[in-house]
Short mmCIF file of C-alpha atoms in Angstrom, two decimals:
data_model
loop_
_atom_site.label_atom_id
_atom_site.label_comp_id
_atom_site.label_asym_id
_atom_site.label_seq_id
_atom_site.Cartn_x
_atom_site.Cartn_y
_atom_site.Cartn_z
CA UNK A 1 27.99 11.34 -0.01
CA UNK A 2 27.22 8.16 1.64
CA UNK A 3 28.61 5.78 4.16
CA UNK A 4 28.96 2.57 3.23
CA UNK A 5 28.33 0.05 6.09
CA UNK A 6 29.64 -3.01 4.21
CA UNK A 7 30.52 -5.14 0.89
CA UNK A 8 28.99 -8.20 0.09
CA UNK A 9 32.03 -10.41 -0.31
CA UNK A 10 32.92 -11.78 -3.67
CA UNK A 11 31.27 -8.60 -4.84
CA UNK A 12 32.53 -6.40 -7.57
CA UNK A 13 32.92 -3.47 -5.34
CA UNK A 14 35.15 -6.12 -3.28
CA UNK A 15 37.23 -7.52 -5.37
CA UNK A 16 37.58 -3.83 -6.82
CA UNK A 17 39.04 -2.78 -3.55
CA UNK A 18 36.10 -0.92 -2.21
CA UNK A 19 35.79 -1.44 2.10
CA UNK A 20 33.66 -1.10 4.79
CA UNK A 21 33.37 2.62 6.34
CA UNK A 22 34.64 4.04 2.71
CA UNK A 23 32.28 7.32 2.35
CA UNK A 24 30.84 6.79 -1.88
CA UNK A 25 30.90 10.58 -3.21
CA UNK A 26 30.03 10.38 -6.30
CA UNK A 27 29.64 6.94 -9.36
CA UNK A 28 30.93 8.51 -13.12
CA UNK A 29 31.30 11.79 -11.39
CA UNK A 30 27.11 12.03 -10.30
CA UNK A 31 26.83 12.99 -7.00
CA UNK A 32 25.66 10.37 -4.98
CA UNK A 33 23.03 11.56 -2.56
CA UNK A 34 20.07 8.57 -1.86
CA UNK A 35 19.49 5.60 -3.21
CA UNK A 36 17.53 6.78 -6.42
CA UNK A 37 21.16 8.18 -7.63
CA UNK A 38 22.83 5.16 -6.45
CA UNK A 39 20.72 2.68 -8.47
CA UNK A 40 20.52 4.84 -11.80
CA UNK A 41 24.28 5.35 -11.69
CA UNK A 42 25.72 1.71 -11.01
CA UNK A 43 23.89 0.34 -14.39
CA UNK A 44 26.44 1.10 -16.26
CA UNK A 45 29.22 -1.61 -17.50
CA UNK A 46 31.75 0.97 -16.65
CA UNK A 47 31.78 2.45 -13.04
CA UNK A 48 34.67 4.60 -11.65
CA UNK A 49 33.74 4.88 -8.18
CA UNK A 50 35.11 8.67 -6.23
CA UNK A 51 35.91 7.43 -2.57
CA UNK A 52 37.01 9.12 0.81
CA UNK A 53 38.97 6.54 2.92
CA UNK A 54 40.48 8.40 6.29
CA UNK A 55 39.99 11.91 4.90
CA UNK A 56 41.87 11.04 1.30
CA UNK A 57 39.90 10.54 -1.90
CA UNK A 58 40.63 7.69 -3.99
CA UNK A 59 38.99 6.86 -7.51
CA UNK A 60 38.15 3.08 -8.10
CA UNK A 61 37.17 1.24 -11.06
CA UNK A 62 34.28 -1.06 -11.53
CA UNK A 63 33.84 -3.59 -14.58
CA UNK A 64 30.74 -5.70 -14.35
CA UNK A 65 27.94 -6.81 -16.74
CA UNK A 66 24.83 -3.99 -17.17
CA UNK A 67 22.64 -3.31 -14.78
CA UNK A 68 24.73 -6.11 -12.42
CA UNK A 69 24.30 -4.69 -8.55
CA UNK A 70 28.35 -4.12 -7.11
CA UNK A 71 27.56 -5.33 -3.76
CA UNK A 72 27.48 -2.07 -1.32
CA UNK A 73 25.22 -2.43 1.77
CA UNK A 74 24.55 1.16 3.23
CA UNK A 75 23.00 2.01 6.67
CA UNK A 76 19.48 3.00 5.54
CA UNK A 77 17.94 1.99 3.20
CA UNK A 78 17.07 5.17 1.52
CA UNK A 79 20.72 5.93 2.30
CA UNK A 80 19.41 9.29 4.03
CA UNK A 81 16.21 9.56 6.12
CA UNK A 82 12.56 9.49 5.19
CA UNK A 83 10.70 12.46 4.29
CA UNK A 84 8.08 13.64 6.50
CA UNK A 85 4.99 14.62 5.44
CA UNK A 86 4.39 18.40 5.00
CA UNK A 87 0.74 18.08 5.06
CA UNK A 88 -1.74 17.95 8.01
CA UNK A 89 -4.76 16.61 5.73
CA UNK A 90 -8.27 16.89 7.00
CA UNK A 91 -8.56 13.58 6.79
CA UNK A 92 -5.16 12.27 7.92
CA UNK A 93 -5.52 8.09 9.36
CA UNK A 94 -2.94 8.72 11.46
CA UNK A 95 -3.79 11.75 13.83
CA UNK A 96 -6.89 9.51 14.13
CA UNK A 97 -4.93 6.97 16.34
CA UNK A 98 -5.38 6.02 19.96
CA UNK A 99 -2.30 6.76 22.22
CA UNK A 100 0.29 4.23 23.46
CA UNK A 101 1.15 2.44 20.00
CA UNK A 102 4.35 1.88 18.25
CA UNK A 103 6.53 5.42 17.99
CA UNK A 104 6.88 4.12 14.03
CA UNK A 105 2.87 3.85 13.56
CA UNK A 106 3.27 8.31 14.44
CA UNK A 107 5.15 8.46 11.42
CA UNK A 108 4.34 10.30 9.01
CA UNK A 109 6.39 9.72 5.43
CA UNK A 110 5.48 11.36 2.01
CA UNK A 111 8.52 10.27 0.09
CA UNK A 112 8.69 9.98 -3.35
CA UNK A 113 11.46 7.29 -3.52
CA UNK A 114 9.38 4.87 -1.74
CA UNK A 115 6.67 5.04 -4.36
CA UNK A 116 8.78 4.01 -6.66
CA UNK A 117 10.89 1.72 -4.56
CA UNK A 118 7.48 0.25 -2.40
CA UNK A 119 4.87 1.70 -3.87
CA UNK A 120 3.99 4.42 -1.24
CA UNK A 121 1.57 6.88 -2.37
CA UNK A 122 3.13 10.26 -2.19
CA UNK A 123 1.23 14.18 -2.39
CA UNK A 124 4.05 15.68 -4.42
CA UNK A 125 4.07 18.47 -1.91
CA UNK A 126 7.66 18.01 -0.70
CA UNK A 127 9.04 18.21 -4.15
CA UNK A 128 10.46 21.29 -6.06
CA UNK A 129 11.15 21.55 -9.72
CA UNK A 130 15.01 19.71 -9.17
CA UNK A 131 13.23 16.75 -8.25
CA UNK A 132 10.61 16.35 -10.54
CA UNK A 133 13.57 16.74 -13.52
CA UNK A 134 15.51 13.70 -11.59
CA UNK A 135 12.11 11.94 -12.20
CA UNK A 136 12.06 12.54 -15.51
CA UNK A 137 15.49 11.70 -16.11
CA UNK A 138 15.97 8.32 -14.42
CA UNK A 139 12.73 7.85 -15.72
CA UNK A 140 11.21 6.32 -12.70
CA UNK A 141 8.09 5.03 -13.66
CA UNK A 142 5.23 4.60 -12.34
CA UNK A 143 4.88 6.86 -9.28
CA UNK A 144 2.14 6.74 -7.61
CA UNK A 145 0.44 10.18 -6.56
CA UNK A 146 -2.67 10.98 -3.66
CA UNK A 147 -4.39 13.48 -5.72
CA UNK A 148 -7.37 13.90 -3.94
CA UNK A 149 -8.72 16.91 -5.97
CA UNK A 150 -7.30 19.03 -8.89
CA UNK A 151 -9.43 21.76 -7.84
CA UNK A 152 -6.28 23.78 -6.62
CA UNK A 153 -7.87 25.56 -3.63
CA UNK A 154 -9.75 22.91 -2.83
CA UNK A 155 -6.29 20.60 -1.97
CA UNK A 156 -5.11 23.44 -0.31
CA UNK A 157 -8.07 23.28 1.96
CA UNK A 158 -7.90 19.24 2.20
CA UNK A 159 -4.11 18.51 2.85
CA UNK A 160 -3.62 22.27 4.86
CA UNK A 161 -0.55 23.25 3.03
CA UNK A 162 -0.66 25.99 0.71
CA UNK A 163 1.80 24.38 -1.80
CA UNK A 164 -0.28 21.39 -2.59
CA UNK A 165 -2.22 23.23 -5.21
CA UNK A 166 0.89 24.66 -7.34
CA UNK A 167 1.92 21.24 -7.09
CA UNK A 168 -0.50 19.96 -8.78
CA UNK A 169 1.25 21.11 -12.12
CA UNK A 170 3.42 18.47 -11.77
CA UNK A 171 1.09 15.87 -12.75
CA UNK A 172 0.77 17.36 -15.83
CA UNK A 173 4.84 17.48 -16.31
CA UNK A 174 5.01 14.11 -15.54
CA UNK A 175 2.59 13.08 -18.14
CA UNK A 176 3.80 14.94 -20.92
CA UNK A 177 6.89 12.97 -20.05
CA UNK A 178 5.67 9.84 -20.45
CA UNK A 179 6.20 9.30 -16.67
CA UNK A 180 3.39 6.31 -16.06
CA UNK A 181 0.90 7.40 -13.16
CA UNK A 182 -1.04 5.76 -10.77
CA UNK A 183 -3.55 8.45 -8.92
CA UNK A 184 -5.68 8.28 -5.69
CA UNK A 185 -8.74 9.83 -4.50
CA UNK A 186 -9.13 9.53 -0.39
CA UNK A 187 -12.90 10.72 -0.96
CA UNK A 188 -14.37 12.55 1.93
CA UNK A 189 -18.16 12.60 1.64
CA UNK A 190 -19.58 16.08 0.85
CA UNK A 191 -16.11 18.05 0.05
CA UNK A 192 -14.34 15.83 -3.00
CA UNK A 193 -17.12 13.72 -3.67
CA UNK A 194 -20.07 14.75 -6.19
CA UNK A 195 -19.43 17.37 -8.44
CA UNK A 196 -15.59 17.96 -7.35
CA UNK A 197 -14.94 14.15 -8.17
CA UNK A 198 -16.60 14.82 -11.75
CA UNK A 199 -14.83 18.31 -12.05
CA UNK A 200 -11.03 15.96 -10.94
CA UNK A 201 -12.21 13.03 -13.68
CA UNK A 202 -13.01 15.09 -15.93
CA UNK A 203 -9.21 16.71 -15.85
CA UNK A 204 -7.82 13.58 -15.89
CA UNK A 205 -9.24 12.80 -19.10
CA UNK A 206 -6.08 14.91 -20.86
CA UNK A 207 -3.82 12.69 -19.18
CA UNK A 208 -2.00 10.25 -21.51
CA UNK A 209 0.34 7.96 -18.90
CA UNK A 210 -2.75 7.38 -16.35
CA UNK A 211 -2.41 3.59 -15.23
CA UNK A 212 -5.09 3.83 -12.88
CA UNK A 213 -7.30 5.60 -10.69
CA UNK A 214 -8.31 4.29 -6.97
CA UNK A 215 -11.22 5.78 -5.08
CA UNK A 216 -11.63 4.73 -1.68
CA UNK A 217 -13.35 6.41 1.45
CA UNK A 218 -11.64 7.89 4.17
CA UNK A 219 -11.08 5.89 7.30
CA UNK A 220 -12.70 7.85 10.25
CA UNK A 221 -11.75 6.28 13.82
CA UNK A 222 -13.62 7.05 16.70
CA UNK A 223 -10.40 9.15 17.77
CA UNK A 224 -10.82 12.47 16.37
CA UNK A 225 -10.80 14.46 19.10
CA UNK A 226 -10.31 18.72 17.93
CA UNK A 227 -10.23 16.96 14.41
CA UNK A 228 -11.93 18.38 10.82
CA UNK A 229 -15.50 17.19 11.38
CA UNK A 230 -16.14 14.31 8.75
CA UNK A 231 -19.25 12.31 8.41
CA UNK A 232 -18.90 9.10 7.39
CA UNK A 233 -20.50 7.60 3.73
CA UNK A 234 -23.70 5.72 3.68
CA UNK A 235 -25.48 3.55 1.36
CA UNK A 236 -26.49 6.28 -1.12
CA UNK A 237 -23.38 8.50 -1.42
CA UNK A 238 -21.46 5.18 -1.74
CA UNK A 239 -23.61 4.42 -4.63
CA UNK A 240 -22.90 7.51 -6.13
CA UNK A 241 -19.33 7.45 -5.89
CA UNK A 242 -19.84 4.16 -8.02
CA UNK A 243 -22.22 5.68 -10.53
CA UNK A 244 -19.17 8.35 -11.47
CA UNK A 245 -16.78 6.01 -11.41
CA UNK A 246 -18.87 4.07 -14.08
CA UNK A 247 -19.66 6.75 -15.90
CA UNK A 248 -16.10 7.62 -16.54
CA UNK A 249 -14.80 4.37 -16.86
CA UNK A 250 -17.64 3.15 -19.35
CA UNK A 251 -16.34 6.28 -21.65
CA UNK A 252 -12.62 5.69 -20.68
CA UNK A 253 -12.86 2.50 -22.04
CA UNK A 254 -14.46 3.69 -25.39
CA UNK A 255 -11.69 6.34 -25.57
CA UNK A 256 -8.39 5.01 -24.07
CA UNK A 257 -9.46 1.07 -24.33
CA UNK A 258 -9.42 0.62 -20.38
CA UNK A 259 -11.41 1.60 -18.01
CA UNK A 260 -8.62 2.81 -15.61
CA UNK A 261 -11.02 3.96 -12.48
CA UNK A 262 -11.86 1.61 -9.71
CA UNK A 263 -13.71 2.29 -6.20
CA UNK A 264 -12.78 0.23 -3.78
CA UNK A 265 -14.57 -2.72 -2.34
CA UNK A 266 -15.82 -0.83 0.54
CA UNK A 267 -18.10 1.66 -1.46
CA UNK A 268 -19.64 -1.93 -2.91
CA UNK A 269 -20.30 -2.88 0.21
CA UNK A 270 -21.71 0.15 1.93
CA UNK A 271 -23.94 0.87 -1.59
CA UNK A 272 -24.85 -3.26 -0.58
CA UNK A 273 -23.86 -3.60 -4.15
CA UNK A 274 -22.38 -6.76 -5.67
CA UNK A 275 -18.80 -6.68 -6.57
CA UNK A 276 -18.08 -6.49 -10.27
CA UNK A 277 -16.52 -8.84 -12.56
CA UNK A 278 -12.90 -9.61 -12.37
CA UNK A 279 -12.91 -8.27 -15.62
CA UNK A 280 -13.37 -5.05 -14.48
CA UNK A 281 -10.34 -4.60 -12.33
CA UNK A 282 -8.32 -5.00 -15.71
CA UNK A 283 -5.23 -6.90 -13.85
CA UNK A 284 -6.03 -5.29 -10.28
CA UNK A 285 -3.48 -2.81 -10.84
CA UNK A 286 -4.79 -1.30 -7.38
CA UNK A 287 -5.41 -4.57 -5.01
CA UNK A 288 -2.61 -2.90 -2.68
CA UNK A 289 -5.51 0.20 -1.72
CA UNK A 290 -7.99 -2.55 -1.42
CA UNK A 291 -9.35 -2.23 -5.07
CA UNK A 292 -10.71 -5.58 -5.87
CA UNK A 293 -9.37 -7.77 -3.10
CA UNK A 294 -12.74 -9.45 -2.98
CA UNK A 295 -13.27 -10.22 -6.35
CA UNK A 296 -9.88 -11.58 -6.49
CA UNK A 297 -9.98 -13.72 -3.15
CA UNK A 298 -12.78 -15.25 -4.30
CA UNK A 299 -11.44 -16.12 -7.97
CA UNK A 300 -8.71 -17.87 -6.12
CA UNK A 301 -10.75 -19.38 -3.62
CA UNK A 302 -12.90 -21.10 -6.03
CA UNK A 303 -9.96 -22.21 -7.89
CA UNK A 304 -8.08 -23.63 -4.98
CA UNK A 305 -11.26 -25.23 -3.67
CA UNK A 306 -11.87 -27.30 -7.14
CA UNK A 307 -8.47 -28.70 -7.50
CA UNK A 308 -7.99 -29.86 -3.76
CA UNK A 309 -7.90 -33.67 -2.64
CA UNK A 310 -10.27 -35.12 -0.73
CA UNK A 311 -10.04 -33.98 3.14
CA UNK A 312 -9.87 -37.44 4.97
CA UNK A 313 -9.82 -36.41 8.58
CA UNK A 314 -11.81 -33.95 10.54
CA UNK A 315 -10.55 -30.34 11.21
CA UNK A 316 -12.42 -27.12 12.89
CA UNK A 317 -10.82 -23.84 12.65
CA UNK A 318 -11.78 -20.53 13.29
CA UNK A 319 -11.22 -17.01 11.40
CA UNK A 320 -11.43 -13.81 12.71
CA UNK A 321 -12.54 -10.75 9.98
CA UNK A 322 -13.13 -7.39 10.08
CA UNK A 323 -17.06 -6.68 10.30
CA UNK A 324 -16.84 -5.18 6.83
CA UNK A 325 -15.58 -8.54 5.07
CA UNK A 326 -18.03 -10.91 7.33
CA UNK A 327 -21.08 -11.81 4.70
CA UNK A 328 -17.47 -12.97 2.19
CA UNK A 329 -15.54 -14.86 4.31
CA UNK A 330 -18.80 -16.41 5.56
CA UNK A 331 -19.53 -17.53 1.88
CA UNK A 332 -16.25 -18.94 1.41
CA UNK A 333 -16.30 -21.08 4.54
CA UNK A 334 -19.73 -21.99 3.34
CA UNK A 335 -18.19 -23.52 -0.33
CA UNK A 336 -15.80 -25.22 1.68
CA UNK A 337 -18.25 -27.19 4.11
CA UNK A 338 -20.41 -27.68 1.23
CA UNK A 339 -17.19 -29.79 -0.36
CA UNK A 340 -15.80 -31.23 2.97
CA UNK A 341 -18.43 -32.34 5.20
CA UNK A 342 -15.93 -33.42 7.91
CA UNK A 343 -14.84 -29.53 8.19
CA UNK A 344 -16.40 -27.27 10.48
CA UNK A 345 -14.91 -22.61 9.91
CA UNK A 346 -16.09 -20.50 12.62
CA UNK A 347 -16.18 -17.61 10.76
CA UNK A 348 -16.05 -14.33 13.71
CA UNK A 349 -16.94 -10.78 12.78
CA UNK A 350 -14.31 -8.74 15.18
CA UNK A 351 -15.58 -5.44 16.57
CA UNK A 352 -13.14 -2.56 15.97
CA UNK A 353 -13.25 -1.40 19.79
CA UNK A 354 -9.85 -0.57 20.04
CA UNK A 355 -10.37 2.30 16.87
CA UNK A 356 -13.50 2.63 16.82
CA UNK A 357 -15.47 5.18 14.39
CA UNK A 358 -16.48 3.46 11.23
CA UNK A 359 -13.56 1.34 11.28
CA UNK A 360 -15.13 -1.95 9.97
CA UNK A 361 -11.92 -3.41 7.90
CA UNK A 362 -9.80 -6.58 8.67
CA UNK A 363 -6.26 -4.98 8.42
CA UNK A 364 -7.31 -3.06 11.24
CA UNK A 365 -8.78 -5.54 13.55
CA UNK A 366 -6.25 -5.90 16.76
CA UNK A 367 -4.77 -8.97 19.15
CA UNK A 368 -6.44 -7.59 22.04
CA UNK A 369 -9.96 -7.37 20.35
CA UNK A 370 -9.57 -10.78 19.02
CA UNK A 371 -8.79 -12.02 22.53
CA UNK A 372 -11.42 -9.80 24.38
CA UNK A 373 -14.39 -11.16 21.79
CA UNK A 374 -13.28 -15.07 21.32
CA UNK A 375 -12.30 -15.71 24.73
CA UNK A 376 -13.71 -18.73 26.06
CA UNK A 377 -15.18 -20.23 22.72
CA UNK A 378 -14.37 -23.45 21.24
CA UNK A 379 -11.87 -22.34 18.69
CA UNK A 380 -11.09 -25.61 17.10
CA UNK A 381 -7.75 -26.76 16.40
CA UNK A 382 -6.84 -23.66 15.15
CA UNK A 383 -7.15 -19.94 14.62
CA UNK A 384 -6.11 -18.55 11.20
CA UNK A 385 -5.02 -15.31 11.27
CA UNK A 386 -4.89 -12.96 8.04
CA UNK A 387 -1.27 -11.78 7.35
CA UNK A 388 -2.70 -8.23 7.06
CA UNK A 389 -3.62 -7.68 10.62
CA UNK A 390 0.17 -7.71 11.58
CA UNK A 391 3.22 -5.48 10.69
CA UNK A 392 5.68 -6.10 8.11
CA UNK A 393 7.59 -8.48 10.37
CA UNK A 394 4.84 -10.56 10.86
CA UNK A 395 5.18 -10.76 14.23
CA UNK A 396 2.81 -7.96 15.81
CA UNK A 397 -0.67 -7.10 15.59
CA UNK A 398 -1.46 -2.60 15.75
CA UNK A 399 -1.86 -2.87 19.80
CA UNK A 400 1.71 -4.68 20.52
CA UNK A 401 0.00 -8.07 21.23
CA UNK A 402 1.92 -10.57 19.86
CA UNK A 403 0.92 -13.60 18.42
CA UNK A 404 2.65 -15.86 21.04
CA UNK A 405 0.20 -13.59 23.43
CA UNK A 406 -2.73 -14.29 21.48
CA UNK A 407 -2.11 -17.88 20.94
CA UNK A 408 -1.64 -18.06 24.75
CA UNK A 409 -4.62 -16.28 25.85
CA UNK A 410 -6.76 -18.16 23.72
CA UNK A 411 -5.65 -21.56 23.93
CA UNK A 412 -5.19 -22.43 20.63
CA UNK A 413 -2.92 -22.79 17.46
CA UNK A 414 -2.61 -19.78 15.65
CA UNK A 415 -1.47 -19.88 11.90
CA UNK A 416 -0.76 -16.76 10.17
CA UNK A 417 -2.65 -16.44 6.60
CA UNK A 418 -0.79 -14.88 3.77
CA UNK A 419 -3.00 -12.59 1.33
CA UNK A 420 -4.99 -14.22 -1.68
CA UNK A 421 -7.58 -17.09 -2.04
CA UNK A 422 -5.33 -19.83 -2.51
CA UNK A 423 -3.92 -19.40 0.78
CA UNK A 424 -7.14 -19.17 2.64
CA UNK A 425 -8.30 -22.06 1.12
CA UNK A 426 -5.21 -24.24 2.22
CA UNK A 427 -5.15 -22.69 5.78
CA UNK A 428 -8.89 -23.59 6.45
CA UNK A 429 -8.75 -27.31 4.78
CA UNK A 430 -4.72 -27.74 5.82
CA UNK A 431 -4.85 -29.31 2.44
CA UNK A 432 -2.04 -28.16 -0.51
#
């Protein structure tokens, strides 16, 4: 049972009679316990809504056209609170932060319903058999899983929870299913890489639902502190990571008619490799986990750049990027100097001080390194930020500094840069 917080008016639940503060029990007798059951069970044309207003039940009926929303607001949005995360893996981004941040950046979720509902990836370790069935039959599809290994005592090792090798059974179940899957590796050089990666391909290969399968490298900060002892990867184990992934993805495509694996852009750039065709991303079903982002920035770049109007005034403007995505950015500011000769990108590589490690990737960059390292240059008339070095809101960079602060500090405009090529392109020429 749920409390419902308010209608929408001219809703069906309000014109049906349904109010604020009524507690929803249960929609065509289902028990109504998150929003997963709420959503499946209001699709029908026919709803007859079980109510408790001031300790009586009442029963209410709904008509409305299929799949139609009935206007209930409730005071989560999961309707209950997020699952934390069972786990305490080796390898774990977020015991590998500095002190004093946001309470919400601690946080720890590994909840199924938000891979469906935001496409969270989840370890399947805080399931039991009950929920996998309400999987199956809502048929939520696809859910996205952090693997890591099928080498059962291996994941126990990794994620330090003794379920999260039974678990991995479930995979399986969902397959057979038809339940569509979209997997992760977090590879951590010398323990899943190598021969476990090959041994955790090579069982994927029975799969039948397998959308597609991200690699990326885990992100080691330089606070880990009475942490798992990692080493970072290097030019040749990125390149081997690749080699794998190629290997199994040449055959997949033979077999299955896609290639379905992808490393992420980082292992291309610490192998110093150049980044594949966009071909090769098949649709960049994993641009979310950084899969491709480069080859599709640049696609879009290009493609911006050649259809723009001539730039009739002059305009300098600076952009800050991680030190990972420098040599790119560069390039693209190049192209667009090349066309405009009146237009003048500082492009700035930004230290990671603030995490330190091998942290060398733009959504990680902070306001107060930004300010620290471009204080006192000539920023031009303005500094274009990239959307993913701020929160949700848009509002906040990872250390609290605002972008009124940084805008302040620095002297100069500051325009906020949604993700994709296009919008780069626009930003640096102001052109659309």
């Amino acid at each position: 049972m749920v409390l419902i917080q308010s209608v929408d008016k001219g809703s069906y639940a309000e014109k049906s009679g349904v109010r604020e503060n009524d507690i929803l029990l249960s929609v065509n007798g289902n028990k109504i316990n998150d929003v997963l059951d709420y959503r499946f069970h209001i699709m029908e044309k026919c709803l007859l809504l079980l109510i408790e207003r001031n300790g009586e039940k009442l029963e209410i009926q709904i008509q409305k056209p299929e799949y139609s929303d009935i206007g209930l607001n409730f005071s989560t949005y999961l309707m209950d609170e997020k699952k934390r995360c069972r786990n305490n893996c080796i390898f774990c981004f977020i015991d590998q932060n500095p002190k004093g941040m946001r309470e919400t950046i601690y946080f720890k979720d590994d909840d199924e319903r938000l891979s469906f509902l935001q496409g969270n990836y989840v370890t399947l370790t805080n399931l039991k058999d009950e929920d996998i069935a309400r999987i199956i039959k809502m048929r939520i599809s696809p859910i996205n899983i952090s693997v890591h290994t099928t080498n059962p005592e291996l994941r126990v090792k990794m994620l330090r929870n003794r379920f999260a090798g039974d678990c991995l059974r479930y995979i399986k179940e969902l397959d057979a299913h038809g339940i569509s899957l979209n997997l992760q590796l977090v590879l951590c050089r010398n323990i899943n890489d190598g021969e476990e990666l090959i041994r955790t391909l090579s069982d994927f290969d029975s799969l039948e639902n397998v959308e597609s399968v991200a690699l990326v490298p885990a992100g080691l900060t330089g606070h880990r502190e009475n942490l798992y002892p990692l080493i970072p990867f290097d030019k040749e184990s990125s390149a081997s990571v690749i080699d794998i992934a190629n290997e199994f993805g040449d055959k997949w495509l033979k077999t299955k008619g896609m290639r379905l694996i992808y490393p992420s852009d980082e292992f291309f750039l610490l192998a110093e490799r150049e980044m594949p065709a966009e071909d090769y991303y098949e649709g960049y079903p994993q641009l979310e986990n950084g899969v491709g982002m480069i080859r599709s920035d640049s696609e879009e770049f290009y493609e911006c750049l050649e259809n723009l109007p001539e730039m009739e005034y002059n305009r300098e403007v600076t952009v800050p990027t991680g030190e990972a995505s420098y040599e790119f950015i560069s390039s693209l500011a190049s192209a667009a100097m090349e066309k405009y000769k009146n237009l003048k990108v500082n492009v700035c590589a930004i230290k990671n001080n603030f995490f330190g490690g091998s942290v060398t990737v733009t959504g990680l960059v902070t306001g107060g390194d930004i300010i620290s390292q471009l204080d006192g240059k000539d920023l031009g008339d303005e500094l274009l930020i990239p959307a993913v070095m701020l929160r949700a809101q848009g509002d906040l960079f990872l250390d609290n500094v605002s972008l009124d602060e940084l805008s302040e500090k620095l002297k100069v405009k500051v325009r906020v840069v949604e993700k994709g090529g296009y919008a780069l392109c626009e930003a640096m020429t102001n052109l659309q």
